[in-house]
Short mmCIF file of C-alpha atoms in Angstrom, two decimals:
data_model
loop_
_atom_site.label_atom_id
_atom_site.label_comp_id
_atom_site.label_asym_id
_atom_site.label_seq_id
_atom_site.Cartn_x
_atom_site.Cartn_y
_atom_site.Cartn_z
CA UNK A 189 0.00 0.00 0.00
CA UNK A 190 2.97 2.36 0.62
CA UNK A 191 3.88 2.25 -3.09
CA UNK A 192 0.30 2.65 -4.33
CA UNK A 193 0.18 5.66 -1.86
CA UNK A 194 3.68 7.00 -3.84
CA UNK A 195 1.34 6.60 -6.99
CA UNK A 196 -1.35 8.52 -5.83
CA UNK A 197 0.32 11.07 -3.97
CA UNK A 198 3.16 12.01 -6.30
CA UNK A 199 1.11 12.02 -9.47
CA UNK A 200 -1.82 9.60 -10.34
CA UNK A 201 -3.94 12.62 -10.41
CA UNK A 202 -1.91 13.11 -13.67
CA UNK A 203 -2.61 9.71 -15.46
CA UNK A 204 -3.93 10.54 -18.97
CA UNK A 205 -6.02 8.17 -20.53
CA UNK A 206 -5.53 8.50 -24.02
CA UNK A 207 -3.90 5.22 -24.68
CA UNK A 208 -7.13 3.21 -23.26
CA UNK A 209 -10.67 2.94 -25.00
CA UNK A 210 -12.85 5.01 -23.72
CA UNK A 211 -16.63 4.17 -23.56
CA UNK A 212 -19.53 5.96 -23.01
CA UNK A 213 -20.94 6.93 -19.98
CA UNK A 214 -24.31 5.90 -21.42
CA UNK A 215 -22.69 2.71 -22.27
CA UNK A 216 -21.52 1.36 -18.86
CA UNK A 217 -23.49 0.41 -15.62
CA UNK A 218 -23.96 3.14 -13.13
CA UNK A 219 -22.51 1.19 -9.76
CA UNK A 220 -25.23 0.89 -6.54
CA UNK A 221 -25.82 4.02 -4.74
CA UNK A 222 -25.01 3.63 -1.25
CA UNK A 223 -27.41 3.74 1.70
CA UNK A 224 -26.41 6.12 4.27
CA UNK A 225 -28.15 4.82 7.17
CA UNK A 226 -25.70 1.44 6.76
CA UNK A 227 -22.24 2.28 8.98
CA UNK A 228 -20.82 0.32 5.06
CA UNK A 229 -21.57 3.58 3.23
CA UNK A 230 -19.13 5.48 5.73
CA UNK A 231 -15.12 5.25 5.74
CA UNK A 232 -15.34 6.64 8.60
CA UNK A 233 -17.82 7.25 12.13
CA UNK A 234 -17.25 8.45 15.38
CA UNK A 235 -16.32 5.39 17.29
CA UNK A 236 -13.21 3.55 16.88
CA UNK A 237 -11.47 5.15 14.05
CA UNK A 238 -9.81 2.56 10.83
CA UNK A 239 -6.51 1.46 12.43
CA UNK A 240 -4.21 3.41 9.90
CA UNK A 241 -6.04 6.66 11.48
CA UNK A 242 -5.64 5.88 14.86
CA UNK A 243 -2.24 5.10 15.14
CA UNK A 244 -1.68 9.00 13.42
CA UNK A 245 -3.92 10.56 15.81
CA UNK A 246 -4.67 8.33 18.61
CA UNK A 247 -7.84 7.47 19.97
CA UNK A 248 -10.99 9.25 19.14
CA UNK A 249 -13.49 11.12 22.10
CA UNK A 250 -16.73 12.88 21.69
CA UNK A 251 -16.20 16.45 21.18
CA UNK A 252 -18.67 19.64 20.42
CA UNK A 253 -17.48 20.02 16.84
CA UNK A 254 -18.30 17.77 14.02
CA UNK A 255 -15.92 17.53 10.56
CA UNK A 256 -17.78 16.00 7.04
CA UNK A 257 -14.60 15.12 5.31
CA UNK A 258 -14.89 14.08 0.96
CA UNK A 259 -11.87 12.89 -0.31
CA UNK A 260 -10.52 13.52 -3.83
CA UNK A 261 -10.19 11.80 -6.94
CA UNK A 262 -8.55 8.23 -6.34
CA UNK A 263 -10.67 6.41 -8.93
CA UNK A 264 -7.79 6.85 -12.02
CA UNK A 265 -7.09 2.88 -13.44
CA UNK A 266 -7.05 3.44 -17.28
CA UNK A 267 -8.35 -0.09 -17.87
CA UNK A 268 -11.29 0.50 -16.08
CA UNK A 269 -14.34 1.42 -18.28
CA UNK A 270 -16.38 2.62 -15.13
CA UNK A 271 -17.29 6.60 -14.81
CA UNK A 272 -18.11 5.72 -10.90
CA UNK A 273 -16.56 4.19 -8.33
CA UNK A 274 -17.99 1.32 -7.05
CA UNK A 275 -17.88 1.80 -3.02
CA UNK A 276 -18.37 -1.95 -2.41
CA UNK A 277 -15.10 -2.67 -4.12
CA UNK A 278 -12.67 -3.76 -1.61
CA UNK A 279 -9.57 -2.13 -2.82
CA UNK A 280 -12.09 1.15 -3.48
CA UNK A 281 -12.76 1.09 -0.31
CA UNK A 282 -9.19 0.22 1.09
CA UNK A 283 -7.66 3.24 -1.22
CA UNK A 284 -9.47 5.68 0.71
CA UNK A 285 -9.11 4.56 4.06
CA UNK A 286 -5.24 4.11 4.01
CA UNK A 287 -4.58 6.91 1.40
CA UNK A 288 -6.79 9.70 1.86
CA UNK A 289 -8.43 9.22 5.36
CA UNK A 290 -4.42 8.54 6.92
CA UNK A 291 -3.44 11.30 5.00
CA UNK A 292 -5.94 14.25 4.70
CA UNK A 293 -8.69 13.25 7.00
CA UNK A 294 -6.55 12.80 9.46
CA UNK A 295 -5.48 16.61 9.93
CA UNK A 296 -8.99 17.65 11.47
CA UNK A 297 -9.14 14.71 13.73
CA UNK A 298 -8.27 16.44 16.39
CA UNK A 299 -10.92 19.46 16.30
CA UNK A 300 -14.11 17.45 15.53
CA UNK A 301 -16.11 14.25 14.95
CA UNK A 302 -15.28 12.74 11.42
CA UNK A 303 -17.68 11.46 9.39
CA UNK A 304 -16.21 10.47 5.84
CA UNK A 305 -18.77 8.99 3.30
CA UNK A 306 -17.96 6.83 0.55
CA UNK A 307 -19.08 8.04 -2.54
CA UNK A 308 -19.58 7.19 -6.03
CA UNK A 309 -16.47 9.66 -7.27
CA UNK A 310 -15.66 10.49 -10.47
CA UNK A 311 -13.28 8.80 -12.31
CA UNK A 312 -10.01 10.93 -13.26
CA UNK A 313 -10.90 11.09 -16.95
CA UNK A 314 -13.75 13.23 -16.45
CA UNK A 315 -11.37 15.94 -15.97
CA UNK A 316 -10.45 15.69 -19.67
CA UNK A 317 -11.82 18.55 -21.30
CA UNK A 318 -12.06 15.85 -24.68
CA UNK A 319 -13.93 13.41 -22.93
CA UNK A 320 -17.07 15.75 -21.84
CA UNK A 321 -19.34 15.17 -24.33
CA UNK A 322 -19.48 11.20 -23.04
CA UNK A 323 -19.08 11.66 -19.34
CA UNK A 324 -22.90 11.83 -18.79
CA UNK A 325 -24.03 12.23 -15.35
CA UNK A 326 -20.98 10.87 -13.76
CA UNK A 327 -20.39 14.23 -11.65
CA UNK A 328 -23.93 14.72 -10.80
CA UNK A 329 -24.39 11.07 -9.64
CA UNK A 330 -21.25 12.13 -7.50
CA UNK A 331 -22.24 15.10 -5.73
CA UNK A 332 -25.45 13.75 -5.24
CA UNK A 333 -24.08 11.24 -3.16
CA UNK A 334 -22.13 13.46 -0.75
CA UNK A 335 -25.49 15.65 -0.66
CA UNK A 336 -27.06 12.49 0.21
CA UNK A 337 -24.86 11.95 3.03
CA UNK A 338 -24.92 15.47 4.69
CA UNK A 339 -28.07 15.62 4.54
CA UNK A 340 -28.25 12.20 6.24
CA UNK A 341 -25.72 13.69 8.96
CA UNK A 342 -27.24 16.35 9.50
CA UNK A 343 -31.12 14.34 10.21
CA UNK A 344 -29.44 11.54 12.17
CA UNK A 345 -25.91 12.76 13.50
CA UNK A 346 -25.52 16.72 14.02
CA UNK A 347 -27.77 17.44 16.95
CA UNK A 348 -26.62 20.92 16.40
CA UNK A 349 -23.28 20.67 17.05
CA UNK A 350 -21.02 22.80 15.05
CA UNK A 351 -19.66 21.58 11.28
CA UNK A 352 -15.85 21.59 10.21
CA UNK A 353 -16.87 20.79 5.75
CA UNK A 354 -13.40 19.95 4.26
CA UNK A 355 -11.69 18.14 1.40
CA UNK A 356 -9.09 18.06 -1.72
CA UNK A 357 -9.57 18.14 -5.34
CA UNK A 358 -12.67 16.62 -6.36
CA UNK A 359 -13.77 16.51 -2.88
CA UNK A 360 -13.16 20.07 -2.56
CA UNK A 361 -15.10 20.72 -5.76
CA UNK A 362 -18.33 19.01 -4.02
CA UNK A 363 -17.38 20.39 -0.67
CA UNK A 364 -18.00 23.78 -2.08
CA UNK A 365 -20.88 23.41 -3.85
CA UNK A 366 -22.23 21.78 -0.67
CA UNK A 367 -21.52 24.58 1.39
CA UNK A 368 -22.75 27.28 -1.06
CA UNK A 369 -26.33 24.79 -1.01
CA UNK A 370 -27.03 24.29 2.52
CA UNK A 371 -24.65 26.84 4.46
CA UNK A 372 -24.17 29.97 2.36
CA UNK A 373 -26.87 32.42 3.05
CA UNK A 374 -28.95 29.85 5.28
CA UNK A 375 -29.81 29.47 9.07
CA UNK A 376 -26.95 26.53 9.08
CA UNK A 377 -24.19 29.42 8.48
CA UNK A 378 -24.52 29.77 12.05
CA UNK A 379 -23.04 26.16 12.93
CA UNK A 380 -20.24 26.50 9.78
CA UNK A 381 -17.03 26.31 12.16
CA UNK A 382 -15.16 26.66 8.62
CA UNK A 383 -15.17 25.28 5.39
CA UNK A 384 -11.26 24.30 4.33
CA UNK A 385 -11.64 23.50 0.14
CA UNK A 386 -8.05 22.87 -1.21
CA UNK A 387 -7.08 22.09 -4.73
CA UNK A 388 -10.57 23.02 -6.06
CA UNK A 389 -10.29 26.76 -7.80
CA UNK A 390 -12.60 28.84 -6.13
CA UNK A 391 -14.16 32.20 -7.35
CA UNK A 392 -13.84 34.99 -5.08
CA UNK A 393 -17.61 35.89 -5.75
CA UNK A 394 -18.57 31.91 -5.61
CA UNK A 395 -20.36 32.37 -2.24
CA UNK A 396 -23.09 34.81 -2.09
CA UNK A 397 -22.91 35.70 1.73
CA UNK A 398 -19.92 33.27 2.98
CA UNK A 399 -16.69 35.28 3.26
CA UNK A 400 -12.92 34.16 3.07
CA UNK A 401 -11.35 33.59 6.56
CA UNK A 402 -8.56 35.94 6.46
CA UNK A 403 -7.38 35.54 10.35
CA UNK A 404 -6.12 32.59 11.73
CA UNK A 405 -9.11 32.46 14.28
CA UNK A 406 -12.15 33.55 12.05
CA UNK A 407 -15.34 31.56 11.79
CA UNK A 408 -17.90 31.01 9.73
CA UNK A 409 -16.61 31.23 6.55
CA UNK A 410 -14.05 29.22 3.76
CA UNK A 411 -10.74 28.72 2.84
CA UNK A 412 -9.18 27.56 -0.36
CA UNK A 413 -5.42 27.47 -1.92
CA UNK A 414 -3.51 25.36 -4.60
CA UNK A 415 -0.10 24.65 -4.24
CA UNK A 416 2.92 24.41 -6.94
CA UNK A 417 6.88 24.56 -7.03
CA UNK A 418 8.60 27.53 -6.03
CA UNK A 419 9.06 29.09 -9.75
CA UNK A 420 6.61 27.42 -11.65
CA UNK A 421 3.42 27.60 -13.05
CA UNK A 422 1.37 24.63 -14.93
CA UNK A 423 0.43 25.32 -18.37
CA UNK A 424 -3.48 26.10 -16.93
CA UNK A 425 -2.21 28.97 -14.50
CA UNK A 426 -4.35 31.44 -16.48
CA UNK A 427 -7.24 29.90 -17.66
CA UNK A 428 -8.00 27.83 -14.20
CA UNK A 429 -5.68 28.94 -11.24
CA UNK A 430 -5.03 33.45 -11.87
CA UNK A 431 -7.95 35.04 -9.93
CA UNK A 432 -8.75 32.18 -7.64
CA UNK A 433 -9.19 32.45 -4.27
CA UNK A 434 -5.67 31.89 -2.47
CA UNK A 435 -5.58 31.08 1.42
CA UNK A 436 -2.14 31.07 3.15
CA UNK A 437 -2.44 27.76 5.17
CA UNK A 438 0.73 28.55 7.57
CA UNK A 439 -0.14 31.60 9.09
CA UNK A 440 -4.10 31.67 7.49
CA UNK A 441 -3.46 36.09 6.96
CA UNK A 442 -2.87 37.67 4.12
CA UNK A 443 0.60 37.24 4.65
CA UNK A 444 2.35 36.47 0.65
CA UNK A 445 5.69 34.95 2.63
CA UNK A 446 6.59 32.73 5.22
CA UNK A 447 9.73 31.18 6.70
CA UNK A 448 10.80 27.83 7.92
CA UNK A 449 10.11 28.89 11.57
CA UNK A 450 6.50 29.77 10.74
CA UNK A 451 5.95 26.07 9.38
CA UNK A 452 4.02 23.94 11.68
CA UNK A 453 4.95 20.89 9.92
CA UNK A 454 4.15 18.38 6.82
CA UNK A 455 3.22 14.86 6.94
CA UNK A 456 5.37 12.67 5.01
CA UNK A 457 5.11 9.15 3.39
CA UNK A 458 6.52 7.51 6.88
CA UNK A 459 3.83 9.34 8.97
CA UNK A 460 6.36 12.02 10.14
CA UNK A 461 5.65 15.34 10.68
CA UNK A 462 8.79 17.05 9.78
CA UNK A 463 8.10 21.24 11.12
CA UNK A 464 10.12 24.31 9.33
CA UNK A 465 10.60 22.26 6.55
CA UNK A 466 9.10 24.40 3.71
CA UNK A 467 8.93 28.03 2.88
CA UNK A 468 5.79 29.54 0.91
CA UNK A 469 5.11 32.82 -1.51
CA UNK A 470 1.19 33.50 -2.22
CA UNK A 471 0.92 34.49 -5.77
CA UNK A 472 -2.13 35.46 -7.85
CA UNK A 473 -4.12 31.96 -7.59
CA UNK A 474 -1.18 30.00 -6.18
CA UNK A 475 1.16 29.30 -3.42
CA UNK A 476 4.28 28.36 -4.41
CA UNK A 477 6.23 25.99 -1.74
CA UNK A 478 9.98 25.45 -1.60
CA UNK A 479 11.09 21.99 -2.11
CA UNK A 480 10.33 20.16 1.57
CA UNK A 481 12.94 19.52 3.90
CA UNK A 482 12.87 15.92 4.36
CA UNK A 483 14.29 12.32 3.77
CA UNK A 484 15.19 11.30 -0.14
CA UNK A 485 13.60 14.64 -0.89
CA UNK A 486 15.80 14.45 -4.48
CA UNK A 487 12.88 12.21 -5.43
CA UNK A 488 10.61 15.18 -4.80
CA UNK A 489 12.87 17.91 -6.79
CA UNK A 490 11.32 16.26 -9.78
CA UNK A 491 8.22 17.04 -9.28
CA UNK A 492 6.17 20.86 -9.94
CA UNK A 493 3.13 19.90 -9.12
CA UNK A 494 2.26 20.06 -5.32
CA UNK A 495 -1.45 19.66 -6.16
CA UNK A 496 -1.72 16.12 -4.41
CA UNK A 497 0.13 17.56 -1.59
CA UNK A 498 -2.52 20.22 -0.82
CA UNK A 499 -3.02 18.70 2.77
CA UNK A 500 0.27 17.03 3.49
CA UNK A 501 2.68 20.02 3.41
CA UNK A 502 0.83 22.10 6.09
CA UNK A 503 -0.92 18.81 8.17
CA UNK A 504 0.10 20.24 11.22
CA UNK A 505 -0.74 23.91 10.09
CA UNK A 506 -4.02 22.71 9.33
CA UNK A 507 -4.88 20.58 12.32
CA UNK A 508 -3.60 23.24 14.81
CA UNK A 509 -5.57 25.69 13.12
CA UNK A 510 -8.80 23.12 13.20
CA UNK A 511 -8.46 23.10 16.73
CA UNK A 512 -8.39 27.06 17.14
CA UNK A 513 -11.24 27.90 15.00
CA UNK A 514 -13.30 25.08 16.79
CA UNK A 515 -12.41 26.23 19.73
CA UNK A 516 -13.64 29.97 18.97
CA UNK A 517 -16.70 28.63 17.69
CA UNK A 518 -17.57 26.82 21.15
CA UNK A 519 -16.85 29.79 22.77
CA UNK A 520 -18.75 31.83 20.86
CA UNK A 521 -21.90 30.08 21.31
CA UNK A 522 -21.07 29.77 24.71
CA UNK A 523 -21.14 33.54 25.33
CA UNK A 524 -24.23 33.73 23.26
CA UNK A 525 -25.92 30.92 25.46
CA UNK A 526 -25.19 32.77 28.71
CA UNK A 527 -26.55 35.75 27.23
#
């Protein structure tokens, strides 16, 4: 599993698939929905968390806050005709415990209740701009699975508690359309600890009411980033990443620079956190990170793209800042209750 991870993590978001036949959406059997009131249809529940998970974070306890977590894209096998992920495939189901729960999920554990559905995601090639015209409903059918869920949750799990939404990538790209439908404008705002939406592109006039956090303690609101080398911009920077919404996830300000010192800390292959190990610059629509500090990192230098690291280079940045937020939200309604 740790070389699959390697796959994932350092580029199977890339995987083109050209070289396989591609058939129609229309032309291949839409896998079973799931049913969210089954604990199957969830990678994860309060409770005794998957083993992988615990041994990162230790053991799990009932706290005030809850976190909805959607993972990204990890359905990406060009010999596989599907549009959908099947979530009763073993090694489906397997992928996202040990890749992105260990990995992603894992840096709100400590500031809320997770709850990660499976879901039917999208395969990788829907991403190719050639390949729209025969994708069909495959995103719909996706997002309407992590609606599904929330609202689910929210009837059978939330008891008003407040709500941490966060993802990557494709998960992101639900995650925000999620919060824009039940959180941006409504009565729910008011139990939105924050929405964190990495690696998805935002719009800075997506939200109609919901504002970018721009403090490390501010509630209530989003924030989003993507992350490439120091130096170097993908061949979409204008058409998808200039004008997006760009988040500084070390110090969460509108500071454009940090230095090692500021860095919390990254969570590497080995499930290390290695702190002041990267530097970042905020550009228009981008952070650019420094190459990380850490073991065999002349495999890394290779690489541009940081997008599958979204999560992994500021873990600890991200989970300490979880735990901050939550904690102003609880005191918040606190001070409200005793008023």
């Amino acid at each position: 599993m740790k070389n699959k991870w390697l796959l994932i993590v350092l580029g199977a978001f890339l995987l083109s698939c050209s070289s396989a036949k591609i058939i129609p959406f229309s032309s291949v059997d839409t896998p079973k929905s799931p049913d969210y009131s089954k604990n199957e249809s969830w990678a994860v529940l309060p409770g005794p968390y998957p083993e992988s998970l615990s041994e990162l974070v230790g053991p799990t306890s009932d706290k005030e806050v809850d976190v909805f977590f959607i993972y990204p894209t990890l359905f990406s096998d060009k010999k596989d005709p599907a549009w959908n992920a099947d979530i009763y495939r073993s090694d489906i189901r397997e992928e996202v415990i040990e890749l992105s729960v260990t990995n992603q999920a894992s840096a709100f554990a400590n500031a809320g209740n997770l709850y990660v559905p499976f879901y039917r995601q999208a395969h990788y090639k829907v991403f190719d701009n050639k390949l729209r015209s025969i994708a069909g409903d495959t995103w719909t059918i996706a997002y309407e699975d992590v609606k599904t869920a929330f609202q689910y949750y929210l009837n059978n799990y939330n008891n008003g508690k407040g709500i941490i939404i966060a993802g990557h990538s494709q998960g992101s790209m639900h995650g925000s359309k999620l919060v824009k439908d039940f959180f941006d404008g409504t009565e729910l705002q008011n139990q939105l600890v924050a929405a964190y939406l990495p690696g998805a592109g935002i719009e800075p006039l997506y939200f109609s009411s919901l504002k970018l956090l721009e403090t490390p303690e501010a509630i209530g609101g989003y924030v989003s980033w993507n992350t490439y080398k120091s130096g170097k911009l993908p061949k979409s920077y204008k058409s998808y990443y200039k004008g997006r919404v760009t988040s500084n996830p070390i110090t969460w300000n509108g500071q454009e620079t940090t230095n090692f010192d500021n860095h919390k800390g990254l969570l590497y292959y080995d499930k290390e956190i290695y702190p002041e190990s990267i530097t970042i610059e905020l550009i228009d629509g981008m952070v650019w990170a420094s190459l990380p500090k850490v073991p065999k990192r002349f495999f890394m230098s290779f690489i541009k793209n940081y997008h599958a690291f979204d999560i992994n280079l500021f873990w600890k940045d991200i989970s300490e800042n979880a735990v901050l937020r939550r904690d102003q939200w609880i005191s918040r309604n606190a001070s409200q209750y005793s008023n």
